[in-house]
PDB file of C-alpha atoms in Angstrom:
ATOM      1  CA  MET I   1     -22.568   4.104   7.936  1.00 60.00           C
ATOM      2  CA  THR I   2     -26.054   4.573   6.634  1.00 75.00           C
ATOM      3  CA  ASP I   3     -25.515   8.120   5.500  1.00 82.00           C
ATOM      4  CA  GLU I   4     -24.509   9.058   1.815  1.00 86.00           C
ATOM      5  CA  TYR I   5     -22.655  12.220   1.237  1.00 86.00           C
ATOM      6  CA  VAL I   6     -21.804  13.490  -2.256  1.00 89.00           C
ATOM      7  CA  PHE I   7     -19.304  16.514  -2.808  1.00 87.00           C
ATOM      8  CA  PRO I   8     -17.223  17.683  -5.686  1.00 91.00           C
ATOM      9  CA  VAL I   9     -13.643  16.963  -5.994  1.00 89.00           C
ATOM     10  CA  PRO I  10     -11.708  18.939  -8.569  1.00 91.00           C
ATOM     11  CA  LYS I  11      -9.820  16.917 -11.284  1.00 91.00           C
ATOM     12  CA  GLY I  12      -6.484  15.881 -10.298  1.00 91.00           C
ATOM     13  CA  SER I  13      -4.135  13.597  -8.184  1.00 90.00           C
ATOM     14  CA  TYR I  14      -4.620  13.330  -4.531  1.00 91.00           C
ATOM     15  CA  GLU I  15      -3.240  11.687  -1.607  1.00 91.00           C
ATOM     16  CA  LEU I  16      -6.410  10.605   0.805  1.00 91.00           C
ATOM     17  CA  LEU I  17      -6.104  10.775   4.452  1.00 93.00           C
ATOM     18  CA  PHE I  18      -8.872   8.393   5.934  1.00 92.00           C
ATOM     19  CA  GLU I  19      -9.371   8.857   9.990  1.00 91.00           C
ATOM     20  CA  ALA I  20     -11.635   6.843  11.994  1.00 88.00           C
ATOM     21  CA  ILE I  21     -11.658   8.716  15.450  1.00 89.00           C
ATOM     22  CA  LEU I  22     -13.493   7.292  18.190  1.00 85.00           C
ATOM     23  CA  ILE I  23     -15.729   9.684  20.117  1.00 84.00           C
ATOM     24  CA  GLU I  24     -17.495   9.647  23.642  1.00 79.00           C
ATOM     25  CA  PRO I  25     -20.232   7.269  23.739  1.00 70.00           C
ATOM     26  CA  GLY I  26     -23.685   9.043  24.461  1.00 68.00           C
ATOM     27  CA  GLU I  27     -26.242   7.951  26.933  1.00 69.00           C
ATOM     28  CA  ASP I  28     -28.347   6.114  24.331  1.00 69.00           C
ATOM     29  CA  ASP I  29     -25.089   4.024  23.104  1.00 65.00           C
ATOM     30  CA  ASP I  30     -24.684   0.364  23.955  1.00 69.00           C
ATOM     31  CA  PRO I  31     -21.047  -0.504  23.981  1.00 64.00           C
ATOM     32  CA  SER I  32     -21.781  -3.976  24.958  1.00 70.00           C
ATOM     33  CA  ASN I  33     -22.502  -4.766  21.437  1.00 68.00           C
ATOM     34  CA  GLY I  34     -18.865  -4.031  20.355  1.00 67.00           C
ATOM     35  CA  LEU I  35     -20.148  -0.901  18.292  1.00 73.00           C
ATOM     36  CA  PHE I  36     -18.602   2.644  19.129  1.00 76.00           C
ATOM     37  CA  PRO I  37     -19.694   5.920  17.711  1.00 82.00           C
ATOM     38  CA  VAL I  38     -16.932   6.987  15.543  1.00 85.00           C
ATOM     39  CA  ARG I  39     -16.362  10.141  13.260  1.00 89.00           C
ATOM     40  CA  TYR I  40     -14.971   9.686   9.781  1.00 90.00           C
ATOM     41  CA  GLU I  41     -12.688  12.478   8.584  1.00 93.00           C
ATOM     42  CA  LEU I  42     -11.446  12.220   4.804  1.00 92.00           C
ATOM     43  CA  THR I  43      -8.925  14.834   3.887  1.00 94.00           C
ATOM     44  CA  PHE I  44      -7.857  15.167   0.002  1.00 93.00           C
ATOM     45  CA  ILE I  45      -4.313  16.394  -0.272  1.00 93.00           C
ATOM     46  CA  ASN I  46      -3.175  17.661  -3.685  1.00 94.00           C
ATOM     47  CA  ALA I  47      -0.194  15.669  -4.724  1.00 93.00           C
ATOM     48  CA  GLU I  48       1.297  15.301  -8.286  1.00 92.00           C
ATOM     49  CA  ASN I  49       2.843  11.792  -7.458  1.00 90.00           C
ATOM     50  CA  PRO I  50       0.717  10.545  -4.663  1.00 88.00           C
ATOM     51  CA  TYR I  51       2.418   7.934  -2.339  1.00 88.00           C
ATOM     52  CA  PRO I  52       0.519   5.179  -0.746  1.00 89.00           C
ATOM     53  CA  ARG I  53       1.225   4.638   3.051  1.00 89.00           C
ATOM     54  CA  ILE I  54      -0.427   3.695   6.280  1.00 90.00           C
ATOM     55  CA  LEU I  55       0.295   6.233   8.815  1.00 88.00           C
ATOM     56  CA  LYS I  56      -1.224   4.328  11.948  1.00 87.00           C
ATOM     57  CA  ALA I  57      -2.918   0.973  12.297  1.00 85.00           C
ATOM     58  CA  ASP I  58      -3.649  -1.756  14.994  1.00 86.00           C
ATOM     59  CA  LYS I  59      -1.849  -5.183  14.828  1.00 90.00           C
ATOM     60  CA  GLU I  60      -4.929  -6.675  13.259  1.00 91.00           C
ATOM     61  CA  LEU I  61      -4.188  -4.970  10.104  1.00 89.00           C
ATOM     62  CA  ILE I  62      -2.014  -6.987   7.426  1.00 90.00           C
ATOM     63  CA  PRO I  63      -1.758  -4.621   4.384  1.00 88.00           C
ATOM     64  CA  PRO I  64      -0.393  -5.817   0.983  1.00 88.00           C
ATOM     65  CA  GLN I  65       3.147  -5.630   0.225  1.00 87.00           C
ATOM     66  CA  GLU I  66       2.245  -3.113  -2.493  1.00 88.00           C
ATOM     67  CA  PHE I  67      -0.791  -0.983  -2.991  1.00 88.00           C
ATOM     68  CA  LEU I  68      -3.004  -0.557  -6.136  1.00 84.00           C
ATOM     69  CA  MET I  69      -2.425   2.768  -7.612  1.00 80.00           C
ATOM     70  CA  HIS I  70      -4.634   2.552 -10.859  1.00 82.00           C
ATOM     71  CA  ALA I  71      -8.216   3.546 -10.850  1.00 80.00           C
ATOM     72  CA  GLU I  72     -10.960   4.096 -13.482  1.00 84.00           C
ATOM     73  CA  PRO I  73     -13.245   7.226 -12.560  1.00 78.00           C
ATOM     74  CA  ALA I  74     -16.646   6.611 -11.455  1.00 79.00           C
ATOM     75  CA  ILE I  75     -18.084   9.092 -13.804  1.00 73.00           C
TER      76      ILE I  75
END
């Protein structure tokens, strides 16, 4: 990704759904380099007690036993 998008997110606790969706290559895309066009979608779901989980993954992903659930706001 080379583009940056900034949008406001109201204060609160959220579960974040991240999806990388493969899209059909266009005429100018070169799949021989191993790169494919992908659309990224982020969905913020308001949740008082967010619960981390991986809904779908390939066999190459090796997630940790426990997810980090504490962070500091960027601003």
